[in-house]
mmCIF file of C-alpha atoms in Angstrom:
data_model
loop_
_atom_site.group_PDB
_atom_site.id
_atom_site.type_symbol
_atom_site.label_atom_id
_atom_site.label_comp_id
_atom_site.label_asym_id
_atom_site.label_seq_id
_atom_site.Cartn_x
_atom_site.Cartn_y
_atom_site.Cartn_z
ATOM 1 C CA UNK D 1 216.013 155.848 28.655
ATOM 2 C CA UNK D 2 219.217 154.046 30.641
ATOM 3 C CA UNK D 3 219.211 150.928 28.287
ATOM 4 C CA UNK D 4 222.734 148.632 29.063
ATOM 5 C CA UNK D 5 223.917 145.308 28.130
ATOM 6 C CA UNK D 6 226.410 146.038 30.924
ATOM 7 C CA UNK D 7 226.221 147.954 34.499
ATOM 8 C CA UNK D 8 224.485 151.438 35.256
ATOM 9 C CA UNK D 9 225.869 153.394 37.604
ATOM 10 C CA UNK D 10 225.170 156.862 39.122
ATOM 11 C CA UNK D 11 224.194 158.461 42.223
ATOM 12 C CA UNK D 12 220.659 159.579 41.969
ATOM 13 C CA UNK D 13 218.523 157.803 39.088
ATOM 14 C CA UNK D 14 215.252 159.687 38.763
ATOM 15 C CA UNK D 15 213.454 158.158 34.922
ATOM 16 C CA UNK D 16 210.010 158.814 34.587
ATOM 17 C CA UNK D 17 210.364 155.576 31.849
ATOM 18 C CA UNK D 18 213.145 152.605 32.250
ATOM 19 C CA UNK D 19 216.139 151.783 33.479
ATOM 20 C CA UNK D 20 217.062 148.697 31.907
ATOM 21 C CA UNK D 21 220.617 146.574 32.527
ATOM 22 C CA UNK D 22 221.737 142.898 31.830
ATOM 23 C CA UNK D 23 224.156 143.656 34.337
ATOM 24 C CA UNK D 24 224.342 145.966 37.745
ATOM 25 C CA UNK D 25 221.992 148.879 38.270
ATOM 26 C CA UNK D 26 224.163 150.757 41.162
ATOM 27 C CA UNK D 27 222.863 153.927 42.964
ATOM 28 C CA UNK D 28 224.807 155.335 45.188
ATOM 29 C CA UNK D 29 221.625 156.991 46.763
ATOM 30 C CA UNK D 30 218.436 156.652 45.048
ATOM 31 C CA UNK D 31 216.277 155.100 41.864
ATOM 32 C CA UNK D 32 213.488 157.077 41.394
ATOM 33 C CA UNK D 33 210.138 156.693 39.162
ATOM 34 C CA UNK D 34 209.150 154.253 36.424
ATOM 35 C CA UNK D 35 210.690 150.691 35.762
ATOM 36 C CA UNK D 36 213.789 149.500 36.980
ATOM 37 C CA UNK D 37 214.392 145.969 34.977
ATOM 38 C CA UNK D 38 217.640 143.934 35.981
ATOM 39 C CA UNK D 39 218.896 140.366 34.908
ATOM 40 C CA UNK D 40 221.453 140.659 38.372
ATOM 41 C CA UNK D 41 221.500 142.887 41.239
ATOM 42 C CA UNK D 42 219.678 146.408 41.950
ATOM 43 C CA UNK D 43 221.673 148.525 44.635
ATOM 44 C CA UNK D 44 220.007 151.537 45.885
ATOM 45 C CA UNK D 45 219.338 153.470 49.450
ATOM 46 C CA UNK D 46 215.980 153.473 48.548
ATOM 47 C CA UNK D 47 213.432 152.785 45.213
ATOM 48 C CA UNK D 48 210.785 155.323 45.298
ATOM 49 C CA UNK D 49 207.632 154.993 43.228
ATOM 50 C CA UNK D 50 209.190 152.497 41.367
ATOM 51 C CA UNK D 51 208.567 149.274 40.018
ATOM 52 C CA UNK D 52 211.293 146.717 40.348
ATOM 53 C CA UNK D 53 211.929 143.546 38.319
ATOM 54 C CA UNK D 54 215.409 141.635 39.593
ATOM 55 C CA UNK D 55 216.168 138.144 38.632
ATOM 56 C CA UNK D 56 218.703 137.713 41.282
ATOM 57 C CA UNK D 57 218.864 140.312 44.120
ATOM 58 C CA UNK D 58 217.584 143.639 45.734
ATOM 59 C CA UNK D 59 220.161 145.222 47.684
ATOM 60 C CA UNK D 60 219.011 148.991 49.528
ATOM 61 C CA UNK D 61 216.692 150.238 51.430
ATOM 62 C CA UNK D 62 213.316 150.837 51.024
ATOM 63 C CA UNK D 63 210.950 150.157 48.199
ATOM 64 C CA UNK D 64 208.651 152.132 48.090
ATOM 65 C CA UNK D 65 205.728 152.024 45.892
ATOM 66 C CA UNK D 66 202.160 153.351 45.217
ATOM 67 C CA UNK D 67 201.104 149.361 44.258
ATOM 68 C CA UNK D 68 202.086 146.005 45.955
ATOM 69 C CA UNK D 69 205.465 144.694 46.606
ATOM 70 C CA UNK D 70 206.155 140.867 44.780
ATOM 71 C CA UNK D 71 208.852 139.022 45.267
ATOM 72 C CA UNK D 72 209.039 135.709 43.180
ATOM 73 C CA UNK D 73 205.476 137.106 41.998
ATOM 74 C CA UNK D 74 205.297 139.628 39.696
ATOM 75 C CA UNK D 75 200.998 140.329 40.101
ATOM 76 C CA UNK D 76 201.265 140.695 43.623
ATOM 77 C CA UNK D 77 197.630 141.050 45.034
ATOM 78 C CA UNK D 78 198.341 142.100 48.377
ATOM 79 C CA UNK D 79 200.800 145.106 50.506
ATOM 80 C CA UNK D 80 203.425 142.478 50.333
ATOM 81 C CA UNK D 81 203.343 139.286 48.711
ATOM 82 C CA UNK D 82 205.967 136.301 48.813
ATOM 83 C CA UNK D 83 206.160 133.595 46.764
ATOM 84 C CA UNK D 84 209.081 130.276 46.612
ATOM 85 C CA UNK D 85 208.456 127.311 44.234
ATOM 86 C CA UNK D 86 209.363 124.368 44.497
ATOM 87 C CA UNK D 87 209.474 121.616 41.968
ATOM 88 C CA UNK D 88 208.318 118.903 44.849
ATOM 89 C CA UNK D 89 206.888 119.252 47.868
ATOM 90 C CA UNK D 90 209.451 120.402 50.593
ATOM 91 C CA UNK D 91 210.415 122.117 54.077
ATOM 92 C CA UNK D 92 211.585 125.730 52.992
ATOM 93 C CA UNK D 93 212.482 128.841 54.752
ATOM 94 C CA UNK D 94 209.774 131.634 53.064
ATOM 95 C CA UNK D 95 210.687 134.721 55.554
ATOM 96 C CA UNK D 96 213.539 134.810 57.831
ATOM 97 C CA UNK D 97 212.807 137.731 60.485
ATOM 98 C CA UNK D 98 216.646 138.020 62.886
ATOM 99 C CA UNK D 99 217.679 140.473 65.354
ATOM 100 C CA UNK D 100 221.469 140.514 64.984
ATOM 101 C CA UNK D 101 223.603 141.897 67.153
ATOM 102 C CA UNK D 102 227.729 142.744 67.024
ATOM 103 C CA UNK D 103 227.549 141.811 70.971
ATOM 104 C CA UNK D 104 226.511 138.691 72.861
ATOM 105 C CA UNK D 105 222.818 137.892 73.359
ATOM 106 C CA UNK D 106 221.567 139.225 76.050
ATOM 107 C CA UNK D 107 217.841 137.797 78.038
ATOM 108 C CA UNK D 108 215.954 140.807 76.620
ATOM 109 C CA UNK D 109 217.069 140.453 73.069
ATOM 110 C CA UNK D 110 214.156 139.475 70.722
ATOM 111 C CA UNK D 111 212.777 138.885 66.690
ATOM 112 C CA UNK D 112 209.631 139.759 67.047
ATOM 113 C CA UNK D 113 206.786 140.836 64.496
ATOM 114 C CA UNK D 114 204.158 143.517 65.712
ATOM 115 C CA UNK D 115 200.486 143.845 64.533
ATOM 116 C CA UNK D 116 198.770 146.951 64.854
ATOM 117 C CA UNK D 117 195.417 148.204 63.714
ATOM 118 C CA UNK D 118 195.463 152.231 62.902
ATOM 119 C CA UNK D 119 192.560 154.045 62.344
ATOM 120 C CA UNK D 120 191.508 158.076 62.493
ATOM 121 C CA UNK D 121 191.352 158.421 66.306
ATOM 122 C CA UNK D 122 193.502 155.728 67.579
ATOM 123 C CA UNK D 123 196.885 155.626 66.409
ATOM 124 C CA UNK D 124 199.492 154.278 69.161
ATOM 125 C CA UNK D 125 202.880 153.276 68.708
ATOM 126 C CA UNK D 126 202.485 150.519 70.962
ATOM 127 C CA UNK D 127 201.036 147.413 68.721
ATOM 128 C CA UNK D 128 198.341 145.309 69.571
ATOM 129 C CA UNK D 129 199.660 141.922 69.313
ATOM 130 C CA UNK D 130 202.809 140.597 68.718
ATOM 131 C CA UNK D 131 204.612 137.313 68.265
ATOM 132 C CA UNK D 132 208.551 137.068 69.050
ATOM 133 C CA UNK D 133 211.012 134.406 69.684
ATOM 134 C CA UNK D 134 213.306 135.140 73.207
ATOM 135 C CA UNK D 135 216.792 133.067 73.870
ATOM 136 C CA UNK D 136 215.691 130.007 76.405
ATOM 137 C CA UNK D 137 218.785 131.673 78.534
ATOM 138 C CA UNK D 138 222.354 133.355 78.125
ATOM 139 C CA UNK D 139 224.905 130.935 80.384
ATOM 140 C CA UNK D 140 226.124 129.327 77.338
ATOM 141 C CA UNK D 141 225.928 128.938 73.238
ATOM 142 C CA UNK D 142 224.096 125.947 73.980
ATOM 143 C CA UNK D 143 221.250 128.049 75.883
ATOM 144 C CA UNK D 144 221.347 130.812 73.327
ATOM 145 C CA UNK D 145 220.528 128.161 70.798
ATOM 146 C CA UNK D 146 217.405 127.450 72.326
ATOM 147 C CA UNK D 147 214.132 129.235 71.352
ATOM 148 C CA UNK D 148 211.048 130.612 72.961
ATOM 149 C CA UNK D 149 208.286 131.258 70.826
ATOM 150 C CA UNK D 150 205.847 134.131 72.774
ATOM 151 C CA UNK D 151 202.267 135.403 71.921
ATOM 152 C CA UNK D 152 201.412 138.617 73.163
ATOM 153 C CA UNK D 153 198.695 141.330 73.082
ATOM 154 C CA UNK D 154 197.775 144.724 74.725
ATOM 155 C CA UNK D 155 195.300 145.572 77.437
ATOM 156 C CA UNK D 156 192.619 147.661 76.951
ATOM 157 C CA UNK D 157 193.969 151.406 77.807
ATOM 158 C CA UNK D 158 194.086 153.827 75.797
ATOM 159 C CA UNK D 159 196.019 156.026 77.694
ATOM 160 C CA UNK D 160 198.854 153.474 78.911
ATOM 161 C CA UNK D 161 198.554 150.509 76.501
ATOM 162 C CA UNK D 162 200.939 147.704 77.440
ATOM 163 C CA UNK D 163 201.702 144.631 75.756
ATOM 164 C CA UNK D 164 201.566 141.528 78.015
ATOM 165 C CA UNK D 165 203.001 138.123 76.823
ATOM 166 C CA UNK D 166 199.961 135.646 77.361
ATOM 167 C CA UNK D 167 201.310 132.349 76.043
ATOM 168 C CA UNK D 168 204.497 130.580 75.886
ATOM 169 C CA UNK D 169 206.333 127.951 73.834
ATOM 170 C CA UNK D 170 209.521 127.299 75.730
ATOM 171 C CA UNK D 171 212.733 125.255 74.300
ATOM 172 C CA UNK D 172 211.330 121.972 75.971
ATOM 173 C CA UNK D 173 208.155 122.147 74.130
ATOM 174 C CA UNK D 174 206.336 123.137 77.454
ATOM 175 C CA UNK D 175 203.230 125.426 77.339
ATOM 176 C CA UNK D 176 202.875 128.417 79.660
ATOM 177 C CA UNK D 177 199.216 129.947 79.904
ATOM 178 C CA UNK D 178 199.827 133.039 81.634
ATOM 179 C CA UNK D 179 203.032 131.428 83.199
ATOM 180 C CA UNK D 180 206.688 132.364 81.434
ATOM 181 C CA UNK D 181 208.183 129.501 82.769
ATOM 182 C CA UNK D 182 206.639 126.166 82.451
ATOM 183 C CA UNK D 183 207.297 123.554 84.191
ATOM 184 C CA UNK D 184 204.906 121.003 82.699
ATOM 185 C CA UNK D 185 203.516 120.470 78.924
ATOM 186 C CA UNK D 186 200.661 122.362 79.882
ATOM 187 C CA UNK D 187 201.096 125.166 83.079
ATOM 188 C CA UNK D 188 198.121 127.641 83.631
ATOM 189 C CA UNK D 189 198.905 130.036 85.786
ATOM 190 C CA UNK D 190 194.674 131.082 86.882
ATOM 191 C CA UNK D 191 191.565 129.966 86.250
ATOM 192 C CA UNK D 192 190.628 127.753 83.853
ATOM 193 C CA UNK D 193 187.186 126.584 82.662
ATOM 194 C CA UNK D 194 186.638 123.556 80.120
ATOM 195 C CA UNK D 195 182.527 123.332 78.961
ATOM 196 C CA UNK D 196 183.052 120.422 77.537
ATOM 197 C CA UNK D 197 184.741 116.413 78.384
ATOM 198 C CA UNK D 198 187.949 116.299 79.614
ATOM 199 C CA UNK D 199 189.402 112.862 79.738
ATOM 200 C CA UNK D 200 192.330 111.769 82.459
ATOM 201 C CA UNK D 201 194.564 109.187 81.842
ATOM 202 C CA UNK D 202 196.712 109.049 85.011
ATOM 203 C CA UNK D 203 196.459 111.029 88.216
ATOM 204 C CA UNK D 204 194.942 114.310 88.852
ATOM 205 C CA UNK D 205 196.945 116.039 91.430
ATOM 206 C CA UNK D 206 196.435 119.158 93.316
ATOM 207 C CA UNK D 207 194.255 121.052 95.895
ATOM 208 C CA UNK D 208 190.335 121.313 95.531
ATOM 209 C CA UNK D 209 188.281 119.784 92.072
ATOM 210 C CA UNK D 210 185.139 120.824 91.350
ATOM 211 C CA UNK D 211 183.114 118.995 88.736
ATOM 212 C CA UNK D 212 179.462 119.728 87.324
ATOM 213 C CA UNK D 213 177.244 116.944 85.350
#
């Protein structure tokens, strides 16, 4: 059992028991099997079938396990589970998702995460839904620090499924329904239908209106 007050070190670690350190646990490819227990950092390309405990940082690849995946929890109950405390309530930053690039941003560049549902007969690499933040434009920094938050899903078809961005939250604060650039708070590009009252204050503005009740 690799038991150190100080750093391990190696290039594979395969244990089927515990690899224990007060200092670094360094693999120069991958830990493998059993417990891996650090009071600093963990450095691997990848932890496979393992169970890692770090009190400060996970640096690598993939972990990999047959169970859940906790950080700041150690009885995760779910695939992934995430968990800051705070001593008083407070704003705080729980996931980060970036797309960084070397290069300058560019109008297609994206963060996006992807939801897909998998089952025995319909597997397809293109997601169902999807929510992503675009750069508001690429002129200047000032433009790149703007943020569009977009909601898409995919149309029905199995043999050419598409995803198609169906609302927008653009740097403004405006609202496109079926419209990627609003102009207004609220722009709905289509038809609309409300069942229920819709109060005015102001002017209503536009071609025909056609009320019921």
């Amino acid at each position: 059992l690799p038991i150190s007050t100080g750093n391990v070190t190696g290039g594979n670690l395969l244990t089927g028991g515990l690899i224990s350190a007060t200092g670094n646990i360094t693999s120069a490819a991958n830990v493998s099997g059993g417990n891996v227990l650090a009071t600093t950092t963990v450095s691997a390309a990848s932890y496979i079938g393992s169970i890692v405990s770090v009190t400060a940082n996970i640096n690598g690849g993939n972990i990999i396990s047959a169970g859940n995946i906790g950080i700041g929890n150690t009885s995760p109950s779910f695939p992934l589970q995430v968990l800051a405390q705070d001593t008083a309530p407070t704003q705080r930053t729980v996931i980060m998702v970036r797309n960084q690039q070397s290069g300058d941003q560019t109008d297609t560049m994206t963060a996006d995460i992807d939801f897909s549902l998998w089952d025995s007969n319909t597997q397809l690499t293109v997601p169902q839904g999807r929510i992503g933040v675009k750069g508001d434009a690429t002129a200047n920094q000032s433009y790149e620090a703007g943020g569009q938050l977009c909601f898409y899903t995919s149309i029905r078809n199995y043999a050419s499924p598409a995803l198609l961005e169906r609302l927008r939250i653009d740097s403004s604060g405006n609202v496109g329904i079926a419209n990627i650039a609003p102009l207004h708070t609220l722009t709905v590009s289509g038809n609309s239908y409300i069942s229920d009252t819709q109060t005015v204050i102001g002017n209503v503005i536009g071609g025909n209106l056609t009320t019921s009740g």
